[in-house]
């Protein structure tokens, strides 16, 4: 009977060691998967951030180009307005000189 109890205890110890070993292996596997997942999540987050930064940069460039285009159009309108005013003044000056000569 004592031998049977000792045998049962040994079997239980062996079973406990097997369970502990399996748990350690499972733990290692879980940690490896978690590290791989974390790496993938970090890589995806970096890609997403870069894509957003690129999109923001393109949008900023488009806004800048439109602002420059609008400013150039305004300057061209002002130049044309000044030319028209100058031409009108020139015609008035010529008419005034001719009136003085007559």
CSV table of C-alpha atoms in Angstrom, one decimal:
chain,number,residue,atom,x,y,z
A,1,UNK,CA,0.0,0.0,0.0
A,2,UNK,CA,2.8,2.4,0.8
A,3,UNK,CA,4.4,1.5,-2.5
A,4,UNK,CA,1.2,2.2,-4.3
A,5,UNK,CA,0.9,5.6,-2.6
A,6,UNK,CA,4.6,6.4,-3.5
A,7,UNK,CA,3.9,5.4,-7.0
A,8,UNK,CA,0.8,7.6,-7.2
A,9,UNK,CA,2.8,10.5,-5.7
A,10,UNK,CA,5.5,10.0,-8.4
A,11,UNK,CA,2.9,9.9,-11.1
A,12,UNK,CA,1.3,13.0,-9.8
A,13,UNK,CA,4.7,14.7,-9.6
A,14,UNK,CA,5.5,13.7,-13.2
A,15,UNK,CA,2.1,14.9,-14.3
A,16,UNK,CA,2.6,18.2,-12.5
A,17,UNK,CA,6.0,18.6,-14.2
A,18,UNK,CA,4.5,17.9,-17.6
A,19,UNK,CA,1.8,20.5,-17.0
A,20,UNK,CA,4.3,23.0,-15.9
A,21,UNK,CA,6.5,22.3,-19.0
A,22,UNK,CA,3.4,22.7,-21.3
A,23,UNK,CA,2.4,25.9,-19.5
A,24,UNK,CA,5.9,27.3,-20.0
A,25,UNK,CA,5.9,26.4,-23.7
A,26,UNK,CA,2.4,27.9,-24.1
A,27,UNK,CA,3.6,31.0,-22.3
A,28,UNK,CA,6.6,31.3,-24.6
A,29,UNK,CA,4.4,30.8,-27.7
A,30,UNK,CA,1.9,33.4,-26.5
A,31,UNK,CA,4.7,35.9,-25.8
A,32,UNK,CA,6.2,35.3,-29.2
A,33,UNK,CA,2.9,35.9,-30.9
A,34,UNK,CA,2.3,39.0,-28.9
A,35,UNK,CA,5.7,40.4,-29.8
A,36,UNK,CA,5.0,39.6,-33.5
A,37,UNK,CA,1.6,41.3,-33.3
A,38,UNK,CA,3.0,44.3,-31.6
A,39,UNK,CA,5.6,44.6,-34.3
A,40,UNK,CA,2.9,44.4,-37.0
A,41,UNK,CA,0.7,47.0,-35.2
A,42,UNK,CA,3.7,49.3,-34.8
A,43,UNK,CA,4.6,48.9,-38.5
A,44,UNK,CA,0.9,49.5,-39.6
A,45,UNK,CA,0.7,52.6,-37.3
A,46,UNK,CA,3.9,54.0,-38.9
A,47,UNK,CA,2.6,53.4,-42.4
A,48,UNK,CA,-0.7,55.0,-41.5
A,49,UNK,CA,1.0,58.0,-39.9
A,50,UNK,CA,3.3,58.4,-43.0
A,51,UNK,CA,0.3,58.2,-45.4
A,52,UNK,CA,-1.6,60.8,-43.3
A,53,UNK,CA,1.5,63.1,-43.3
A,54,UNK,CA,1.8,62.7,-47.0
A,55,UNK,CA,-1.8,63.5,-47.6
A,56,UNK,CA,-1.6,66.5,-45.3
A,57,UNK,CA,1.5,67.7,-47.1
A,58,UNK,CA,-0.2,67.4,-50.5
A,59,UNK,CA,-3.3,69.3,-49.2
A,60,UNK,CA,-1.0,72.0,-47.8
A,61,UNK,CA,0.8,72.3,-51.2
A,62,UNK,CA,-2.5,72.5,-53.1
A,63,UNK,CA,-3.7,75.3,-50.7
A,64,UNK,CA,-0.4,77.1,-51.2
A,65,UNK,CA,-0.5,76.8,-55.0
A,66,UNK,CA,-4.1,78.1,-55.0
A,67,UNK,CA,-3.1,81.0,-52.8
A,68,UNK,CA,-0.2,81.9,-55.1
A,69,UNK,CA,-2.5,81.5,-58.1
A,70,UNK,CA,-5.1,83.7,-56.6
A,71,UNK,CA,-2.5,86.3,-55.6
A,72,UNK,CA,-1.1,86.4,-59.1
A,73,UNK,CA,-4.5,86.8,-60.6
A,74,UNK,CA,-5.2,89.7,-58.3
A,75,UNK,CA,-1.9,91.4,-59.1
A,76,UNK,CA,-2.6,90.9,-62.8
A,77,UNK,CA,-6.0,92.6,-62.4
A,78,UNK,CA,-4.5,95.5,-60.5
A,79,UNK,CA,-1.8,95.9,-63.2
A,80,UNK,CA,-4.5,96.0,-65.9
A,81,UNK,CA,-6.4,98.5,-63.8
A,82,UNK,CA,-3.3,100.7,-63.5
A,83,UNK,CA,-2.6,100.4,-67.2
A,84,UNK,CA,-6.2,101.5,-68.0
A,85,UNK,CA,-5.9,104.4,-65.6
A,86,UNK,CA,-2.5,105.4,-67.0
A,87,UNK,CA,-3.8,105.3,-70.5
A,88,UNK,CA,-6.8,107.4,-69.6
A,89,UNK,CA,-4.5,109.9,-67.9
A,90,UNK,CA,-2.2,109.9,-70.9
A,91,UNK,CA,-5.1,110.7,-73.2
A,92,UNK,CA,-6.2,113.5,-70.9
A,93,UNK,CA,-2.6,114.9,-70.8
A,94,UNK,CA,-2.3,114.8,-74.6
A,95,UNK,CA,-5.7,116.5,-74.9
A,96,UNK,CA,-4.7,119.1,-72.3
A,97,UNK,CA,-1.4,119.9,-74.1
A,98,UNK,CA,-3.2,120.1,-77.5
A,99,UNK,CA,-5.8,122.5,-75.9
A,100,UNK,CA,-3.0,124.7,-74.5
A,101,UNK,CA,-1.3,124.8,-77.9
A,102,UNK,CA,-4.4,125.8,-79.8
